[in-house]
Amino acid sequence: MKKLLVDCLTGKDGTTFDMGRLLWAWGVISFTGLAGYSVVYLHAAFDAVGYGTGFAGVLAAGGAALGFKAKTEPDPPAGGAS
């Protein structure tokens, strides 16, 4: 599980943590947490369409941002990946 998280949050070299990926992950976690909070603690109606639309926007923006900066990632070590 740790290797999966590291692979998801690091650049193509597998060792350098990428701030864009970290912020994207934090955004996904907070978006989901806030939606759960509104249902469990505030007893508010959950709007699945609104949630899906907002979540799609978060995912699309994060993916686009990572795509734009892909050329700035450090290359993997010459001997191979970890």
PDB file of N, CA, C and O in Angstrom:
ATOM      1  N   MET A   1       0.822  -1.187   0.000  1.00  0.00           N
ATOM      2  CA  MET A   1       0.000   0.000   0.000  1.00  0.00           C
ATOM      3  C   MET A   1       0.870   1.256   0.000  1.00  0.00           C
ATOM      4  O   MET A   1       0.553   2.222  -0.668  1.00  0.00           O
ATOM      5  N   LYS A   2       1.968   1.213   0.784  1.00  0.00           N
ATOM      6  CA  LYS A   2       2.852   2.379   0.838  1.00  0.00           C
ATOM      7  C   LYS A   2       3.459   2.650  -0.533  1.00  0.00           C
ATOM      8  O   LYS A   2       3.534   3.796  -0.973  1.00  0.00           O
ATOM      9  N   LYS A   3       3.878   1.587  -1.246  1.00  0.00           N
ATOM     10  CA  LYS A   3       4.475   1.766  -2.569  1.00  0.00           C
ATOM     11  C   LYS A   3       3.460   2.373  -3.540  1.00  0.00           C
ATOM     12  O   LYS A   3       3.809   3.234  -4.342  1.00  0.00           O
ATOM     13  N   LEU A   4       2.201   1.939  -3.446  1.00  0.00           N
ATOM     14  CA  LEU A   4       1.155   2.491  -4.310  1.00  0.00           C
ATOM     15  C   LEU A   4       0.985   3.988  -4.067  1.00  0.00           C
ATOM     16  O   LEU A   4       0.914   4.767  -5.018  1.00  0.00           O
ATOM     17  N   LEU A   5       0.938   4.388  -2.793  1.00  0.00           N
ATOM     18  CA  LEU A   5       0.790   5.809  -2.478  1.00  0.00           C
ATOM     19  C   LEU A   5       1.996   6.615  -2.950  1.00  0.00           C
ATOM     20  O   LEU A   5       1.852   7.703  -3.507  1.00  0.00           O
ATOM     21  N   VAL A   6       3.200   6.069  -2.744  1.00  0.00           N
ATOM     22  CA  VAL A   6       4.410   6.773  -3.194  1.00  0.00           C
ATOM     23  C   VAL A   6       4.408   6.901  -4.711  1.00  0.00           C
ATOM     24  O   VAL A   6       4.725   7.962  -5.256  1.00  0.00           O
ATOM     25  N   ASP A   7       4.030   5.838  -5.411  1.00  0.00           N
ATOM     26  CA  ASP A   7       3.987   5.892  -6.873  1.00  0.00           C
ATOM     27  C   ASP A   7       2.959   6.901  -7.377  1.00  0.00           C
ATOM     28  O   ASP A   7       3.171   7.549  -8.398  1.00  0.00           O
ATOM     29  N   CYS A   8       1.858   7.044  -6.655  1.00  0.00           N
ATOM     30  CA  CYS A   8       0.816   7.987  -7.072  1.00  0.00           C
ATOM     31  C   CYS A   8       1.190   9.438  -6.795  1.00  0.00           C
ATOM     32  O   CYS A   8       0.708  10.337  -7.487  1.00  0.00           O
ATOM     33  N   LEU A   9       2.036   9.664  -5.798  1.00  0.00           N
ATOM     34  CA  LEU A   9       2.327  11.029  -5.378  1.00  0.00           C
ATOM     35  C   LEU A   9       3.698  11.537  -5.791  1.00  0.00           C
ATOM     36  O   LEU A   9       4.041  12.676  -5.503  1.00  0.00           O
ATOM     37  N   THR A  10       4.493  10.701  -6.466  1.00  0.00           N
ATOM     38  CA  THR A  10       5.807  11.135  -6.917  1.00  0.00           C
ATOM     39  C   THR A  10       5.817  11.291  -8.432  1.00  0.00           C
ATOM     40  O   THR A  10       4.945  10.775  -9.128  1.00  0.00           O
ATOM     41  N   GLY A  11       6.834  11.968  -8.913  1.00  0.00           N
ATOM     42  CA  GLY A  11       6.998  12.150 -10.347  1.00  0.00           C
ATOM     43  C   GLY A  11       7.493  10.879 -11.009  1.00  0.00           C
ATOM     44  O   GLY A  11       7.547   9.807 -10.401  1.00  0.00           O
ATOM     45  N   LYS A  12       7.908  10.989 -12.258  1.00  0.00           N
ATOM     46  CA  LYS A  12       8.308   9.793 -12.996  1.00  0.00           C
ATOM     47  C   LYS A  12       9.613   9.185 -12.497  1.00  0.00           C
ATOM     48  O   LYS A  12       9.908   8.042 -12.809  1.00  0.00           O
ATOM     49  N   ASP A  13      10.378   9.910 -11.686  1.00  0.00           N
ATOM     50  CA  ASP A  13      11.585   9.327 -11.115  1.00  0.00           C
ATOM     51  C   ASP A  13      11.291   8.436  -9.918  1.00  0.00           C
ATOM     52  O   ASP A  13      12.135   7.664  -9.483  1.00  0.00           O
ATOM     53  N   GLY A  14      10.086   8.523  -9.360  1.00  0.00           N
ATOM     54  CA  GLY A  14       9.668   7.657  -8.271  1.00  0.00           C
ATOM     55  C   GLY A  14      10.186   8.045  -6.899  1.00  0.00           C
ATOM     56  O   GLY A  14       9.907   7.360  -5.929  1.00  0.00           O
ATOM     57  N   THR A  15      10.936   9.129  -6.786  1.00  0.00           N
ATOM     58  CA  THR A  15      11.463   9.531  -5.486  1.00  0.00           C
ATOM     59  C   THR A  15      11.095  10.965  -5.113  1.00  0.00           C
ATOM     60  O   THR A  15      10.991  11.273  -3.945  1.00  0.00           O
ATOM     61  N   THR A  16      10.908  11.821  -6.076  1.00  0.00           N
ATOM     62  CA  THR A  16      10.608  13.224  -5.816  1.00  0.00           C
ATOM     63  C   THR A  16       9.101  13.424  -5.693  1.00  0.00           C
ATOM     64  O   THR A  16       8.365  13.175  -6.644  1.00  0.00           O
ATOM     65  N   PHE A  17       8.652  13.852  -4.504  1.00  0.00           N
ATOM     66  CA  PHE A  17       7.223  14.114  -4.324  1.00  0.00           C
ATOM     67  C   PHE A  17       6.846  15.358  -5.111  1.00  0.00           C
ATOM     68  O   PHE A  17       7.550  16.358  -5.109  1.00  0.00           O
ATOM     69  N   ASP A  18       5.717  15.279  -5.797  1.00  0.00           N
ATOM     70  CA  ASP A  18       5.247  16.338  -6.673  1.00  0.00           C
ATOM     71  C   ASP A  18       4.168  17.147  -5.948  1.00  0.00           C
ATOM     72  O   ASP A  18       3.150  16.587  -5.525  1.00  0.00           O
ATOM     73  N   MET A  19       4.401  18.432  -5.771  1.00  0.00           N
ATOM     74  CA  MET A  19       3.463  19.289  -5.059  1.00  0.00           C
ATOM     75  C   MET A  19       2.089  19.298  -5.735  1.00  0.00           C
ATOM     76  O   MET A  19       1.062  19.315  -5.060  1.00  0.00           O
ATOM     77  N   GLY A  20       2.054  19.261  -7.052  1.00  0.00           N
ATOM     78  CA  GLY A  20       0.774  19.234  -7.758  1.00  0.00           C
ATOM     79  C   GLY A  20      -0.035  17.995  -7.431  1.00  0.00           C
ATOM     80  O   GLY A  20      -1.249  18.057  -7.205  1.00  0.00           O
ATOM     81  N   ARG A  21       0.622  16.850  -7.361  1.00  0.00           N
ATOM     82  CA  ARG A  21      -0.076  15.607  -7.024  1.00  0.00           C
ATOM     83  C   ARG A  21      -0.511  15.599  -5.568  1.00  0.00           C
ATOM     84  O   ARG A  21      -1.590  15.102  -5.238  1.00  0.00           O
ATOM     85  N   LEU A  22       0.318  16.132  -4.681  1.00  0.00           N
ATOM     86  CA  LEU A  22      -0.042  16.194  -3.267  1.00  0.00           C
ATOM     87  C   LEU A  22      -1.262  17.094  -3.057  1.00  0.00           C
ATOM     88  O   LEU A  22      -2.187  16.735  -2.320  1.00  0.00           O
ATOM     89  N   LEU A  23      -1.268  18.253  -3.701  1.00  0.00           N
ATOM     90  CA  LEU A  23      -2.399  19.165  -3.566  1.00  0.00           C
ATOM     91  C   LEU A  23      -3.667  18.578  -4.193  1.00  0.00           C
ATOM     92  O   LEU A  23      -4.770  18.768  -3.682  1.00  0.00           O
ATOM     93  N   TRP A  24      -3.513  17.863  -5.300  1.00  0.00           N
ATOM     94  CA  TRP A  24      -4.656  17.223  -5.948  1.00  0.00           C
ATOM     95  C   TRP A  24      -5.245  16.161  -5.014  1.00  0.00           C
ATOM     96  O   TRP A  24      -6.456  16.094  -4.827  1.00  0.00           O
ATOM     97  N   ALA A  25      -4.377  15.344  -4.401  1.00  0.00           N
ATOM     98  CA  ALA A  25      -4.850  14.321  -3.465  1.00  0.00           C
ATOM     99  C   ALA A  25      -5.539  14.965  -2.270  1.00  0.00           C
ATOM    100  O   ALA A  25      -6.598  14.494  -1.825  1.00  0.00           O
ATOM    101  N   TRP A  26      -4.957  16.041  -1.735  1.00  0.00           N
ATOM    102  CA  TRP A  26      -5.575  16.732  -0.611  1.00  0.00           C
ATOM    103  C   TRP A  26      -6.942  17.293  -1.011  1.00  0.00           C
ATOM    104  O   TRP A  26      -7.886  17.253  -0.224  1.00  0.00           O
ATOM    105  N   GLY A  27      -7.049  17.806  -2.213  1.00  0.00           N
ATOM    106  CA  GLY A  27      -8.328  18.323  -2.688  1.00  0.00           C
ATOM    107  C   GLY A  27      -9.389  17.245  -2.785  1.00  0.00           C
ATOM    108  O   GLY A  27     -10.545  17.457  -2.410  1.00  0.00           O
ATOM    109  N   VAL A  28      -9.015  16.079  -3.257  1.00  0.00           N
ATOM    110  CA  VAL A  28      -9.956  14.965  -3.368  1.00  0.00           C
ATOM    111  C   VAL A  28     -10.404  14.512  -1.975  1.00  0.00           C
ATOM    112  O   VAL A  28     -11.590  14.286  -1.726  1.00  0.00           O
ATOM    113  N   ILE A  29      -9.445  14.399  -1.050  1.00  0.00           N
ATOM    114  CA  ILE A  29      -9.780  13.961   0.304  1.00  0.00           C
ATOM    115  C   ILE A  29     -10.688  14.980   0.997  1.00  0.00           C
ATOM    116  O   ILE A  29     -11.685  14.612   1.619  1.00  0.00           O
ATOM    117  N   SER A  30     -10.363  16.249   0.874  1.00  0.00           N
ATOM    118  CA  SER A  30     -11.181  17.265   1.538  1.00  0.00           C
ATOM    119  C   SER A  30     -12.559  17.382   0.906  1.00  0.00           C
ATOM    120  O   SER A  30     -13.562  17.571   1.605  1.00  0.00           O
ATOM    121  N   PHE A  31     -12.634  17.254  -0.414  1.00  0.00           N
ATOM    122  CA  PHE A  31     -13.923  17.320  -1.108  1.00  0.00           C
ATOM    123  C   PHE A  31     -14.835  16.200  -0.617  1.00  0.00           C
ATOM    124  O   PHE A  31     -15.999  16.421  -0.282  1.00  0.00           O
ATOM    125  N   THR A  32     -14.301  14.991  -0.525  1.00  0.00           N
ATOM    126  CA  THR A  32     -15.073  13.844  -0.062  1.00  0.00           C
ATOM    127  C   THR A  32     -15.426  13.982   1.422  1.00  0.00           C
ATOM    128  O   THR A  32     -16.554  13.674   1.831  1.00  0.00           O
ATOM    129  N   GLY A  33     -14.467  14.434   2.225  1.00  0.00           N
ATOM    130  CA  GLY A  33     -14.724  14.608   3.649  1.00  0.00           C
ATOM    131  C   GLY A  33     -15.800  15.635   3.937  1.00  0.00           C
ATOM    132  O   GLY A  33     -16.650  15.435   4.809  1.00  0.00           O
ATOM    133  N   LEU A  34     -15.765  16.734   3.224  1.00  0.00           N
ATOM    134  CA  LEU A  34     -16.774  17.772   3.429  1.00  0.00           C
ATOM    135  C   LEU A  34     -18.163  17.305   3.002  1.00  0.00           C
ATOM    136  O   LEU A  34     -19.161  17.638   3.649  1.00  0.00           O
ATOM    137  N   ALA A  35     -18.229  16.508   1.948  1.00  0.00           N
ATOM    138  CA  ALA A  35     -19.523  15.967   1.531  1.00  0.00           C
ATOM    139  C   ALA A  35     -20.062  15.010   2.591  1.00  0.00           C
ATOM    140  O   ALA A  35     -21.255  15.043   2.928  1.00  0.00           O
ATOM    141  N   GLY A  36     -19.190  14.168   3.143  1.00  0.00           N
ATOM    142  CA  GLY A  36     -19.612  13.260   4.210  1.00  0.00           C
ATOM    143  C   GLY A  36     -20.038  14.010   5.459  1.00  0.00           C
ATOM    144  O   GLY A  36     -21.022  13.643   6.117  1.00  0.00           O
ATOM    145  N   TYR A  37     -19.331  15.057   5.797  1.00  0.00           N
ATOM    146  CA  TYR A  37     -19.675  15.876   6.958  1.00  0.00           C
ATOM    147  C   TYR A  37     -21.063  16.489   6.817  1.00  0.00           C
ATOM    148  O   TYR A  37     -21.840  16.506   7.780  1.00  0.00           O
ATOM    149  N   SER A  38     -21.370  16.956   5.635  1.00  0.00           N
ATOM    150  CA  SER A  38     -22.678  17.586   5.441  1.00  0.00           C
ATOM    151  C   SER A  38     -23.812  16.581   5.621  1.00  0.00           C
ATOM    152  O   SER A  38     -24.879  16.934   6.116  1.00  0.00           O
ATOM    153  N   VAL A  39     -23.586  15.332   5.263  1.00  0.00           N
ATOM    154  CA  VAL A  39     -24.637  14.320   5.393  1.00  0.00           C
ATOM    155  C   VAL A  39     -24.715  13.787   6.817  1.00  0.00           C
ATOM    156  O   VAL A  39     -25.789  13.708   7.410  1.00  0.00           O
ATOM    157  N   VAL A  40     -23.570  13.420   7.392  1.00  0.00           N
ATOM    158  CA  VAL A  40     -23.564  12.749   8.698  1.00  0.00           C
ATOM    159  C   VAL A  40     -23.865  13.713   9.835  1.00  0.00           C
ATOM    160  O   VAL A  40     -24.698  13.428  10.696  1.00  0.00           O
ATOM    161  N   TYR A  41     -23.190  14.843   9.861  1.00  0.00           N
ATOM    162  CA  TYR A  41     -23.327  15.754  11.003  1.00  0.00           C
ATOM    163  C   TYR A  41     -24.376  16.845  10.812  1.00  0.00           C
ATOM    164  O   TYR A  41     -25.027  17.250  11.760  1.00  0.00           O
ATOM    165  N   LEU A  42     -24.510  17.339   9.608  1.00  0.00           N
ATOM    166  CA  LEU A  42     -25.479  18.406   9.378  1.00  0.00           C
ATOM    167  C   LEU A  42     -26.844  17.878   8.949  1.00  0.00           C
ATOM    168  O   LEU A  42     -27.803  18.641   8.875  1.00  0.00           O
ATOM    169  N   HIS A  43     -26.915  16.587   8.627  1.00  0.00           N
ATOM    170  CA  HIS A  43     -28.153  15.948   8.172  1.00  0.00           C
ATOM    171  C   HIS A  43     -28.756  16.693   6.984  1.00  0.00           C
ATOM    172  O   HIS A  43     -29.972  16.845   6.881  1.00  0.00           O
ATOM    173  N   ALA A  44     -27.895  17.155   6.105  1.00  0.00           N
ATOM    174  CA  ALA A  44     -28.347  17.856   4.903  1.00  0.00           C
ATOM    175  C   ALA A  44     -28.533  16.838   3.776  1.00  0.00           C
ATOM    176  O   ALA A  44     -27.904  15.779   3.754  1.00  0.00           O
ATOM    177  N   ALA A  45     -29.390  17.151   2.851  1.00  0.00           N
ATOM    178  CA  ALA A  45     -29.604  16.280   1.698  1.00  0.00           C
ATOM    179  C   ALA A  45     -28.328  16.234   0.859  1.00  0.00           C
ATOM    180  O   ALA A  45     -27.653  17.249   0.682  1.00  0.00           O
ATOM    181  N   PHE A  46     -28.004  15.054   0.358  1.00  0.00           N
ATOM    182  CA  PHE A  46     -26.810  14.885  -0.463  1.00  0.00           C
ATOM    183  C   PHE A  46     -27.197  14.955  -1.926  1.00  0.00           C
ATOM    184  O   PHE A  46     -27.998  14.156  -2.410  1.00  0.00           O
ATOM    185  N   ASP A  47     -26.646  15.910  -2.629  1.00  0.00           N
ATOM    186  CA  ASP A  47     -26.924  16.102  -4.049  1.00  0.00           C
ATOM    187  C   ASP A  47     -25.863  15.357  -4.863  1.00  0.00           C
ATOM    188  O   ASP A  47     -24.761  15.862  -5.073  1.00  0.00           O
ATOM    189  N   ALA A  48     -26.184  14.149  -5.316  1.00  0.00           N
ATOM    190  CA  ALA A  48     -25.218  13.316  -6.029  1.00  0.00           C
ATOM    191  C   ALA A  48     -24.803  13.939  -7.362  1.00  0.00           C
ATOM    192  O   ALA A  48     -23.648  13.822  -7.772  1.00  0.00           O
ATOM    193  N   VAL A  49     -25.721  14.605  -8.041  1.00  0.00           N
ATOM    194  CA  VAL A  49     -25.389  15.235  -9.320  1.00  0.00           C
ATOM    195  C   VAL A  49     -24.430  16.397  -9.106  1.00  0.00           C
ATOM    196  O   VAL A  49     -23.437  16.557  -9.822  1.00  0.00           O
ATOM    197  N   GLY A  50     -24.713  17.213  -8.106  1.00  0.00           N
ATOM    198  CA  GLY A  50     -23.809  18.322  -7.786  1.00  0.00           C
ATOM    199  C   GLY A  50     -22.448  17.819  -7.356  1.00  0.00           C
ATOM    200  O   GLY A  50     -21.411  18.360  -7.743  1.00  0.00           O
ATOM    201  N   TYR A  51     -22.433  16.761  -6.540  1.00  0.00           N
ATOM    202  CA  TYR A  51     -21.173  16.163  -6.104  1.00  0.00           C
ATOM    203  C   TYR A  51     -20.386  15.644  -7.308  1.00  0.00           C
ATOM    204  O   TYR A  51     -19.200  15.905  -7.440  1.00  0.00           O
ATOM    205  N   GLY A  52     -21.069  14.922  -8.189  1.00  0.00           N
ATOM    206  CA  GLY A  52     -20.403  14.376  -9.365  1.00  0.00           C
ATOM    207  C   GLY A  52     -19.855  15.460 -10.280  1.00  0.00           C
ATOM    208  O   GLY A  52     -18.750  15.341 -10.810  1.00  0.00           O
ATOM    209  N   THR A  53     -20.607  16.525 -10.449  1.00  0.00           N
ATOM    210  CA  THR A  53     -20.157  17.641 -11.285  1.00  0.00           C
ATOM    211  C   THR A  53     -18.937  18.321 -10.668  1.00  0.00           C
ATOM    212  O   THR A  53     -17.947  18.593 -11.351  1.00  0.00           O
ATOM    213  N   GLY A  54     -18.996  18.580  -9.385  1.00  0.00           N
ATOM    214  CA  GLY A  54     -17.862  19.206  -8.709  1.00  0.00           C
ATOM    215  C   GLY A  54     -16.640  18.321  -8.700  1.00  0.00           C
ATOM    216  O   GLY A  54     -15.516  18.766  -8.942  1.00  0.00           O
ATOM    217  N   PHE A  55     -16.842  17.033  -8.426  1.00  0.00           N
ATOM    218  CA  PHE A  55     -15.725  16.095  -8.384  1.00  0.00           C
ATOM    219  C   PHE A  55     -15.098  15.937  -9.770  1.00  0.00           C
ATOM    220  O   PHE A  55     -13.882  15.846  -9.896  1.00  0.00           O
ATOM    221  N   ALA A  56     -15.915  15.933 -10.804  1.00  0.00           N
ATOM    222  CA  ALA A  56     -15.388  15.856 -12.173  1.00  0.00           C
ATOM    223  C   ALA A  56     -14.537  17.078 -12.488  1.00  0.00           C
ATOM    224  O   ALA A  56     -13.488  16.970 -13.136  1.00  0.00           O
ATOM    225  N   GLY A  57     -14.965  18.231 -12.029  1.00  0.00           N
ATOM    226  CA  GLY A  57     -14.177  19.447 -12.231  1.00  0.00           C
ATOM    227  C   GLY A  57     -12.841  19.376 -11.521  1.00  0.00           C
ATOM    228  O   GLY A  57     -11.798  19.768 -12.070  1.00  0.00           O
ATOM    229  N   VAL A  58     -12.845  18.852 -10.280  1.00  0.00           N
ATOM    230  CA  VAL A  58     -11.600  18.713  -9.526  1.00  0.00           C
ATOM    231  C   VAL A  58     -10.657  17.743 -10.234  1.00  0.00           C
ATOM    232  O   VAL A  58      -9.462  18.013 -10.405  1.00  0.00           O
ATOM    233  N   LEU A  59     -11.160  16.598 -10.669  1.00  0.00           N
ATOM    234  CA  LEU A  59     -10.324  15.608 -11.347  1.00  0.00           C
ATOM    235  C   LEU A  59      -9.792  16.131 -12.685  1.00  0.00           C
ATOM    236  O   LEU A  59      -8.629  15.914 -13.028  1.00  0.00           O
ATOM    237  N   ALA A  60     -10.631  16.806 -13.437  1.00  0.00           N
ATOM    238  CA  ALA A  60     -10.199  17.328 -14.738  1.00  0.00           C
ATOM    239  C   ALA A  60      -9.136  18.408 -14.573  1.00  0.00           C
ATOM    240  O   ALA A  60      -8.131  18.422 -15.294  1.00  0.00           O
ATOM    241  N   ALA A  61      -9.344  19.301 -13.631  1.00  0.00           N
ATOM    242  CA  ALA A  61      -8.365  20.366 -13.404  1.00  0.00           C
ATOM    243  C   ALA A  61      -7.035  19.789 -12.924  1.00  0.00           C
ATOM    244  O   ALA A  61      -5.967  20.222 -13.365  1.00  0.00           O
ATOM    245  N   GLY A  62      -7.092  18.816 -12.030  1.00  0.00           N
ATOM    246  CA  GLY A  62      -5.857  18.187 -11.544  1.00  0.00           C
ATOM    247  C   GLY A  62      -5.122  17.446 -12.639  1.00  0.00           C
ATOM    248  O   GLY A  62      -3.903  17.545 -12.768  1.00  0.00           O
ATOM    249  N   GLY A  63      -5.850  16.709 -13.451  1.00  0.00           N
ATOM    250  CA  GLY A  63      -5.225  15.992 -14.560  1.00  0.00           C
ATOM    251  C   GLY A  63      -4.625  16.935 -15.585  1.00  0.00           C
ATOM    252  O   GLY A  63      -3.530  16.700 -16.100  1.00  0.00           O
ATOM    253  N   ALA A  64      -5.323  18.006 -15.883  1.00  0.00           N
ATOM    254  CA  ALA A  64      -4.797  18.989 -16.839  1.00  0.00           C
ATOM    255  C   ALA A  64      -3.541  19.654 -16.292  1.00  0.00           C
ATOM    256  O   ALA A  64      -2.552  19.834 -17.012  1.00  0.00           O
ATOM    257  N   ALA A  65      -3.551  20.001 -15.008  1.00  0.00           N
ATOM    258  CA  ALA A  65      -2.382  20.647 -14.408  1.00  0.00           C
ATOM    259  C   ALA A  65      -1.173  19.726 -14.436  1.00  0.00           C
ATOM    260  O   ALA A  65      -0.054  20.155 -14.736  1.00  0.00           O
ATOM    261  N   LEU A  66      -1.374  18.455 -14.126  1.00  0.00           N
ATOM    262  CA  LEU A  66      -0.266  17.499 -14.166  1.00  0.00           C
ATOM    263  C   LEU A  66       0.231  17.301 -15.598  1.00  0.00           C
ATOM    264  O   LEU A  66       1.422  17.135 -15.832  1.00  0.00           O
ATOM    265  N   GLY A  67      -0.677  17.314 -16.547  1.00  0.00           N
ATOM    266  CA  GLY A  67      -0.275  17.184 -17.946  1.00  0.00           C
ATOM    267  C   GLY A  67       0.544  18.373 -18.423  1.00  0.00           C
ATOM    268  O   GLY A  67       1.505  18.214 -19.171  1.00  0.00           O
ATOM    269  N   PHE A  68       0.168  19.568 -17.990  1.00  0.00           N
ATOM    270  CA  PHE A  68       0.896  20.772 -18.403  1.00  0.00           C
ATOM    271  C   PHE A  68       2.326  20.784 -17.880  1.00  0.00           C
ATOM    272  O   PHE A  68       3.231  21.281 -18.521  1.00  0.00           O
ATOM    273  N   LYS A  69       2.527  20.248 -16.684  1.00  0.00           N
ATOM    274  CA  LYS A  69       3.856  20.316 -16.084  1.00  0.00           C
ATOM    275  C   LYS A  69       4.650  19.018 -16.222  1.00  0.00           C
ATOM    276  O   LYS A  69       5.693  18.856 -15.609  1.00  0.00           O
ATOM    277  N   ALA A  70       4.182  18.100 -17.038  1.00  0.00           N
ATOM    278  CA  ALA A  70       4.856  16.804 -17.181  1.00  0.00           C
ATOM    279  C   ALA A  70       6.293  16.936 -17.679  1.00  0.00           C
ATOM    280  O   ALA A  70       7.155  16.132 -17.323  1.00  0.00           O
ATOM    281  N   LYS A  71       6.566  17.953 -18.481  1.00  0.00           N
ATOM    282  CA  LYS A  71       7.925  18.121 -19.030  1.00  0.00           C
ATOM    283  C   LYS A  71       8.930  18.593 -17.986  1.00  0.00           C
ATOM    284  O   LYS A  71      10.124  18.518 -18.213  1.00  0.00           O
ATOM    285  N   THR A  72       8.465  19.059 -16.837  1.00  0.00           N
ATOM    286  CA  THR A  72       9.381  19.574 -15.823  1.00  0.00           C
ATOM    287  C   THR A  72       9.796  18.526 -14.798  1.00  0.00           C
ATOM    288  O   THR A  72      10.612  18.807 -13.930  1.00  0.00           O
ATOM    289  N   GLU A  73       9.248  17.301 -14.882  1.00  0.00           N
ATOM    290  CA  GLU A  73       9.582  16.265 -13.922  1.00  0.00           C
ATOM    291  C   GLU A  73      10.985  15.737 -14.167  1.00  0.00           C
ATOM    292  O   GLU A  73      11.412  15.589 -15.301  1.00  0.00           O
ATOM    293  N   PRO A  74      11.711  15.418 -13.076  1.00  0.00           N
ATOM    294  CA  PRO A  74      13.055  14.851 -13.242  1.00  0.00           C
ATOM    295  C   PRO A  74      12.982  13.449 -13.833  1.00  0.00           C
ATOM    296  O   PRO A  74      12.015  12.712 -13.604  1.00  0.00           O
ATOM    297  N   ASP A  75      14.001  13.079 -14.589  1.00  0.00           N
ATOM    298  CA  ASP A  75      14.048  11.760 -15.208  1.00  0.00           C
ATOM    299  C   ASP A  75      14.389  10.697 -14.175  1.00  0.00           C
ATOM    300  O   ASP A  75      15.042  10.963 -13.179  1.00  0.00           O
ATOM    301  N   PRO A  76      13.954   9.447 -14.432  1.00  0.00           N
ATOM    302  CA  PRO A  76      14.301   8.359 -13.512  1.00  0.00           C
ATOM    303  C   PRO A  76      15.803   8.110 -13.516  1.00  0.00           C
ATOM    304  O   PRO A  76      16.492   8.457 -14.484  1.00  0.00           O
ATOM    305  N   PRO A  77      16.349   7.490 -12.464  1.00  0.00           N
ATOM    306  CA  PRO A  77      17.777   7.174 -12.434  1.00  0.00           C
ATOM    307  C   PRO A  77      18.160   6.244 -13.576  1.00  0.00           C
ATOM    308  O   PRO A  77      17.347   5.454 -14.032  1.00  0.00           O
ATOM    309  N   ALA A  78      19.401   6.340 -14.022  1.00  0.00           N
ATOM    310  CA  ALA A  78      19.862   5.550 -15.171  1.00  0.00           C
ATOM    311  C   ALA A  78      19.838   4.067 -14.890  1.00  0.00           C
ATOM    312  O   ALA A  78      19.620   3.257 -15.789  1.00  0.00           O
ATOM    313  N   GLY A  79      20.029   3.631 -13.642  1.00  0.00           N
ATOM    314  CA  GLY A  79      20.068   2.207 -13.302  1.00  0.00           C
ATOM    315  C   GLY A  79      18.717   1.542 -13.244  1.00  0.00           C
ATOM    316  O   GLY A  79      18.606   0.353 -13.103  1.00  0.00           O
ATOM    317  N   GLY A  80      17.656   2.292 -13.343  1.00  0.00           N
ATOM    318  CA  GLY A  80      16.305   1.740 -13.260  1.00  0.00           C
ATOM    319  C   GLY A  80      15.556   2.327 -12.090  1.00  0.00           C
ATOM    320  O   GLY A  80      16.107   3.012 -11.253  1.00  0.00           O
ATOM    321  N   ALA A  81      14.287   2.017 -12.049  1.00  0.00           N
ATOM    322  CA  ALA A  81      13.446   2.546 -10.971  1.00  0.00           C
ATOM    323  C   ALA A  81      13.646   1.736  -9.707  1.00  0.00           C
ATOM    324  O   ALA A  81      14.224   0.665  -9.709  1.00  0.00           O
ATOM    325  N   SER A  82      13.126   2.268  -8.592  1.00  0.00           N
ATOM    326  CA  SER A  82      13.255   1.593  -7.313  1.00  0.00           C
ATOM    327  C   SER A  82      12.511   0.310  -7.361  1.00  0.00           C
ATOM    328  O   SER A  82      12.574  -0.605  -6.757  1.00  0.00           O
TER     329      SER A  82
END
